[in-house]
PDB file of C-alpha atoms in Angstrom:
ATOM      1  CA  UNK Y   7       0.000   0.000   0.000  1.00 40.00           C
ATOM      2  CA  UNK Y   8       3.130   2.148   0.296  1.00 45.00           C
ATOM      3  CA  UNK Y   9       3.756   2.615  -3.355  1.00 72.00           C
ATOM      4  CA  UNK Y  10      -0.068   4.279  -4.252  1.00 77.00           C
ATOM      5  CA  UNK Y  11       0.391   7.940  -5.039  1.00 80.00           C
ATOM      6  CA  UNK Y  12      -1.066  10.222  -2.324  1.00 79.00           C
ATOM      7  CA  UNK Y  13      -0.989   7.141   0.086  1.00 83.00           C
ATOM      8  CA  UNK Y  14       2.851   7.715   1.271  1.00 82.00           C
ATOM      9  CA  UNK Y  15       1.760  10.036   4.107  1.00 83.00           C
ATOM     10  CA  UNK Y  16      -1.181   7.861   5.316  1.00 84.00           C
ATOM     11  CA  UNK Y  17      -0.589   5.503   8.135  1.00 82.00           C
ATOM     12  CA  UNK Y  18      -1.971   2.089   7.958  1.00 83.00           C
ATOM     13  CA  UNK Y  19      -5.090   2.488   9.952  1.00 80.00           C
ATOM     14  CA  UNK Y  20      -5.595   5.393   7.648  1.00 87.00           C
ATOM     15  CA  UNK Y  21      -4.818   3.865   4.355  1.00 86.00           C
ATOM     16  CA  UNK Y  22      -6.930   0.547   4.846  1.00 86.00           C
ATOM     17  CA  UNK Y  23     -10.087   3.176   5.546  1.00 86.00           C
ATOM     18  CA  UNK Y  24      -8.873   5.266   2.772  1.00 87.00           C
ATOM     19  CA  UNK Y  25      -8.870   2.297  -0.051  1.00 88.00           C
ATOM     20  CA  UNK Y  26     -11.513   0.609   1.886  1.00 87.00           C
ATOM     21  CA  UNK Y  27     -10.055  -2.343   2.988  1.00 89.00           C
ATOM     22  CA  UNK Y  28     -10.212  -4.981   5.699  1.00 92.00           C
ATOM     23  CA  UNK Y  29      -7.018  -5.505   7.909  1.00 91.00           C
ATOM     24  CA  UNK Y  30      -6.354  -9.411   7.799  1.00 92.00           C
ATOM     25  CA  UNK Y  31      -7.673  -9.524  11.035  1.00 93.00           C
ATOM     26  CA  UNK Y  32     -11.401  -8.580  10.089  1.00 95.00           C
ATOM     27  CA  UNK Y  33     -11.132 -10.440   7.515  1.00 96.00           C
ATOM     28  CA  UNK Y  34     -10.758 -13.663   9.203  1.00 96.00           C
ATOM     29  CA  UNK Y  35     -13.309 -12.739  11.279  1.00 97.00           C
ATOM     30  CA  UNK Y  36     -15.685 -12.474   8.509  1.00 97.00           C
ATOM     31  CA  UNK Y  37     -14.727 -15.534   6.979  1.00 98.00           C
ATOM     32  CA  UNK Y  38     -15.517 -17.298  10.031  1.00 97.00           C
ATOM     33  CA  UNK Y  39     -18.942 -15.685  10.530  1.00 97.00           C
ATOM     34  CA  UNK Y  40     -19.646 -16.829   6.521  1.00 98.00           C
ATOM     35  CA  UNK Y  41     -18.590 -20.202   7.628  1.00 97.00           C
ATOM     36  CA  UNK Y  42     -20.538 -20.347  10.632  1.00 97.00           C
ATOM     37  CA  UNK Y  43     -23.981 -19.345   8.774  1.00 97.00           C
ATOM     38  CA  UNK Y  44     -23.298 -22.166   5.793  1.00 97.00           C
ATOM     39  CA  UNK Y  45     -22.958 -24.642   8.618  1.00 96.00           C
ATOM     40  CA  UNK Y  46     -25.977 -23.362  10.370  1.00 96.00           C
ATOM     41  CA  UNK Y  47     -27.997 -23.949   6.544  1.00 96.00           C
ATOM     42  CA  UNK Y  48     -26.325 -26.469   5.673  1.00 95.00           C
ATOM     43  CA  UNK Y  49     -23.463 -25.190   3.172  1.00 96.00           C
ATOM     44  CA  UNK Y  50     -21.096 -26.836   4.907  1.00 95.00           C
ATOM     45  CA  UNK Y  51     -20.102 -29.505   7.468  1.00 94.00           C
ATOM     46  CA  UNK Y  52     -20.730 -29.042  10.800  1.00 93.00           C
ATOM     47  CA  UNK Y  53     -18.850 -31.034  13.468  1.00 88.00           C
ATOM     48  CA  UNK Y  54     -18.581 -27.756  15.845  1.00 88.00           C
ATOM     49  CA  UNK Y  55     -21.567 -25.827  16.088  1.00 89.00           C
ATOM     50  CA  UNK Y  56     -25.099 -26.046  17.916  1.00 94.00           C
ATOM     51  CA  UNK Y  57     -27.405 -23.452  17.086  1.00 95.00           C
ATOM     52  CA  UNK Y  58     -30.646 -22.655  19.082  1.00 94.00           C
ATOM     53  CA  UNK Y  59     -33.422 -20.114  18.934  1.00 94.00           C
ATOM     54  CA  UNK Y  60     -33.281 -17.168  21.385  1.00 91.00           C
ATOM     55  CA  UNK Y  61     -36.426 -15.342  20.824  1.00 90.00           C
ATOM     56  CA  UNK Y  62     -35.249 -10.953  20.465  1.00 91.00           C
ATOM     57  CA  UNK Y  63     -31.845 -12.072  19.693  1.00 92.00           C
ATOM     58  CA  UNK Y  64     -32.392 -14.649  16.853  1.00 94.00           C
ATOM     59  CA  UNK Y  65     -30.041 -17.576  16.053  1.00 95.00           C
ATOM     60  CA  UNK Y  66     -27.443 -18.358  18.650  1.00 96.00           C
ATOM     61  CA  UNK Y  67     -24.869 -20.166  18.690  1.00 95.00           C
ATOM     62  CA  UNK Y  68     -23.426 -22.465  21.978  1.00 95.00           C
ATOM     63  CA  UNK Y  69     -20.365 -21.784  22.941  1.00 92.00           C
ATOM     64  CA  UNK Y  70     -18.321 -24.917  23.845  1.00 89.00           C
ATOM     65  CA  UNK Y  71     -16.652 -24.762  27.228  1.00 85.00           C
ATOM     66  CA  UNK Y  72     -12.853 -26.134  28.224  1.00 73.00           C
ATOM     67  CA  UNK Y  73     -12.140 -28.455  30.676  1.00 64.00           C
ATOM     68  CA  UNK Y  74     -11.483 -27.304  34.081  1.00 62.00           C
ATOM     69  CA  UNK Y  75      -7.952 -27.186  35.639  1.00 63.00           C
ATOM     70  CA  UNK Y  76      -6.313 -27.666  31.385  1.00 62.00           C
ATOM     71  CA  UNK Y  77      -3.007 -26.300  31.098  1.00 70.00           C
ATOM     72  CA  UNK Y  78      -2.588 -22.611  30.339  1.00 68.00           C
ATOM     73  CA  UNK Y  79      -1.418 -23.084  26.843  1.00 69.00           C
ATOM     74  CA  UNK Y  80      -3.887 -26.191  26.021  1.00 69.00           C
ATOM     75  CA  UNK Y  81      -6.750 -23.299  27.055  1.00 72.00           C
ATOM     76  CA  UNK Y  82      -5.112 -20.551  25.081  1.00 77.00           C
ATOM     77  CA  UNK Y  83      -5.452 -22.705  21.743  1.00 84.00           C
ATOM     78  CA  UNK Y  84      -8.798 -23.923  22.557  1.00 84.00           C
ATOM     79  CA  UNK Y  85     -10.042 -20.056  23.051  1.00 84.00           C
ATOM     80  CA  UNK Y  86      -8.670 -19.431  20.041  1.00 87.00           C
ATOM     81  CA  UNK Y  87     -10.301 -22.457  18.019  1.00 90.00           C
ATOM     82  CA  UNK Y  88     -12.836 -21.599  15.565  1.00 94.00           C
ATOM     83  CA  UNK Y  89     -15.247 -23.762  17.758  1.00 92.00           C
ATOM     84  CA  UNK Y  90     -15.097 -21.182  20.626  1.00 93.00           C
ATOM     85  CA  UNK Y  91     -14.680 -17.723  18.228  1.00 94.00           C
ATOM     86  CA  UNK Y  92     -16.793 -18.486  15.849  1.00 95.00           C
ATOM     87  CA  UNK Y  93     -19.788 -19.443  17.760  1.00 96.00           C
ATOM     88  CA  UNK Y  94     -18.654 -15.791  19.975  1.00 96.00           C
ATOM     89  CA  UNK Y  95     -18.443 -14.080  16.904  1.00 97.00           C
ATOM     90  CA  UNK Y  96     -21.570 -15.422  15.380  1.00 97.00           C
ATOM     91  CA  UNK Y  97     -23.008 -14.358  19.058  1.00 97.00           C
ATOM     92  CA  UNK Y  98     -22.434 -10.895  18.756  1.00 97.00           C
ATOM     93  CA  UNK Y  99     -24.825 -10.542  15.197  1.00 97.00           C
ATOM     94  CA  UNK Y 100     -27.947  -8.712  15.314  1.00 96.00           C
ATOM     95  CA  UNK Y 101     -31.386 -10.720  14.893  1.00 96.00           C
ATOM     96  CA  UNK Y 102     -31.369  -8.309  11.629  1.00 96.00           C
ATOM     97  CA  UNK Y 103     -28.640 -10.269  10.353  1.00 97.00           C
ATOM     98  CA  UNK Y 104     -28.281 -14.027  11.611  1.00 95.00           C
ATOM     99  CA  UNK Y 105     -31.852 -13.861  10.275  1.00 96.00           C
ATOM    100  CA  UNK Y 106     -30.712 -13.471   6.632  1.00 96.00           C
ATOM    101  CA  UNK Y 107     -32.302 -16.367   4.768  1.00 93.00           C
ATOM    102  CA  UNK Y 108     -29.950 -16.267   1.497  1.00 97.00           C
ATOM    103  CA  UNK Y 109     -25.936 -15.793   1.354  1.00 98.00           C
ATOM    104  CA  UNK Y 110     -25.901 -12.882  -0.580  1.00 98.00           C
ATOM    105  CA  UNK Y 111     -28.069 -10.840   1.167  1.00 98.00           C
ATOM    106  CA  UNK Y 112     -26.444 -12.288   4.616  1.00 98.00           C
ATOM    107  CA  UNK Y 113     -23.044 -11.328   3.310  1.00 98.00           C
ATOM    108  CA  UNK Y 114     -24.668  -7.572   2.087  1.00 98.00           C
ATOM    109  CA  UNK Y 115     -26.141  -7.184   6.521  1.00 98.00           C
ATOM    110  CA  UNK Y 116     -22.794  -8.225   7.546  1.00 98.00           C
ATOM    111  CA  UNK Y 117     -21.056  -6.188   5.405  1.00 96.00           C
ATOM    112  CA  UNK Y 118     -23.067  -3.096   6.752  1.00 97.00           C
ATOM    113  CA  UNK Y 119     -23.406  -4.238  10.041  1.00 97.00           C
ATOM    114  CA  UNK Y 120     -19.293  -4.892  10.738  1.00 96.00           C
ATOM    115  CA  UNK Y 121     -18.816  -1.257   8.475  1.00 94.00           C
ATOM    116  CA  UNK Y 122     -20.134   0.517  11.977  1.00 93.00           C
ATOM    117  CA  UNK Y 123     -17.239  -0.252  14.075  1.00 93.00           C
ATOM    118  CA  UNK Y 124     -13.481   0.894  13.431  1.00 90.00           C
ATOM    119  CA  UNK Y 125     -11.179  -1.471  12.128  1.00 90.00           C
ATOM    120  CA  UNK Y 126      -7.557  -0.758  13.921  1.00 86.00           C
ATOM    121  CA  UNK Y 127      -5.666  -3.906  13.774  1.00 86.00           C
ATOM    122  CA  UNK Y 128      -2.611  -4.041  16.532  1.00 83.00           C
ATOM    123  CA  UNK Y 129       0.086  -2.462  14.747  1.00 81.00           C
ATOM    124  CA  UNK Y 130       3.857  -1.259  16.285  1.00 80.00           C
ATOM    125  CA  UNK Y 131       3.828   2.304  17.102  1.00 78.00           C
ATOM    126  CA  UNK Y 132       0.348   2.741  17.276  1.00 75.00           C
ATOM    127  CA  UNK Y 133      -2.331   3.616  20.576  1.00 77.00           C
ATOM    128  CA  UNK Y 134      -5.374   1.006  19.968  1.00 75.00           C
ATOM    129  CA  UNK Y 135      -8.553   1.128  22.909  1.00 78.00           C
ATOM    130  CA  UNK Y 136      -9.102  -2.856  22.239  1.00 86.00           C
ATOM    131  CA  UNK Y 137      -7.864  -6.125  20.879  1.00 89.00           C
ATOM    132  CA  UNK Y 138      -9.855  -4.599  17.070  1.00 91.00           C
ATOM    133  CA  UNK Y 139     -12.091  -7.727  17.105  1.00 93.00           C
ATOM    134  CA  UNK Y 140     -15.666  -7.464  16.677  1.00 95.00           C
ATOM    135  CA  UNK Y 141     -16.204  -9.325  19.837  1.00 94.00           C
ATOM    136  CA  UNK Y 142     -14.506  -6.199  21.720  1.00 93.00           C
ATOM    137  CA  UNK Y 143     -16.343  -3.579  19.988  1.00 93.00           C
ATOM    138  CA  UNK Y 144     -19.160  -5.116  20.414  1.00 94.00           C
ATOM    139  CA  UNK Y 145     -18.318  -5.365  24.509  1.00 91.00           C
ATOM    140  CA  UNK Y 146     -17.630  -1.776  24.184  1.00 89.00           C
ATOM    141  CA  UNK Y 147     -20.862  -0.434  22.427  1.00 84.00           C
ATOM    142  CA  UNK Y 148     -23.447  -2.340  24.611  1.00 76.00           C
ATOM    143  CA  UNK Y 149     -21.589  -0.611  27.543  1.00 66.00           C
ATOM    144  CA  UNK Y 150     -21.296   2.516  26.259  1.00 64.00           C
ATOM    145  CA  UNK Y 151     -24.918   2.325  25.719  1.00 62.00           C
ATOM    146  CA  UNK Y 152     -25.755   0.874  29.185  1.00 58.00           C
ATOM    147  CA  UNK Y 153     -24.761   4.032  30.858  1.00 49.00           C
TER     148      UNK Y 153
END
């Protein structure tokens, strides 16, 4: 992205917004929510997800839970499995979207519906408020509009 004229001066937070791109982070996190509604339609093979009803909220998904007393790096990696953040990220959609009967129009409300928060991956050198997933943003706006 260095090399695009009038771009030079931008820094990256600035030129992903400016050519309207995705930092890898968001996405993978995108990806994963695709994936996770063609497993919940049956696009694609599901071996990790149960879905349920939840009335106001829509489709949810269950979020598997670890063993108790697992080592602290056997926990890390099963946090981090798709199993666990994909059924948290799926968590986090609106009724308005997880609702979404077709992909394309699915992939159109999640496109609009991830476009309201900022996308500020962790890069050297710069001052970030969260970890940039949508998990955390979403944390941070149903606080911010508890108070």
């Amino acid at each position: 992205m260095r090399n695009i004229e009038g771009l030079n001066k931008l820094g990256y937070w600035e030129r992903l917004e400016k050519l309207k791109l995705m930092s890898l982070q968001r996405r993978r996190e995108r990806y994963s929510i695709i994936h996770m509604w063609k497993m919940r339609n049956g696009m694609a093979p599901n071996d990790v997800a149960r879905f349920y009803a939840q009335g106001r909220l829509g489709i949810r998904a269950e979020v598997p839970t670890s063993a108790t007393g697992a080592q602290t790096s056997a926990s890390t990696k099963f946090y981090e499995s798709f199993a666990v953040n994909g059924a948290r990220l799926w968590n986090c959609l609106p009724k308005t979207v997880n609702m979404a009967e077709d992909l394309d129009s699915f992939k159109v409300l999640l496109g609009q519906w991830m476009d309201q928060f900022p996308d500020n991956p962790p890069v050297r050198g710069y001052q970030r408020t969260n970890s940039n997933s949508i998990i955390d943003w979403v944390k941070e706006s149903t606080v911010q509009r508890g108070k």
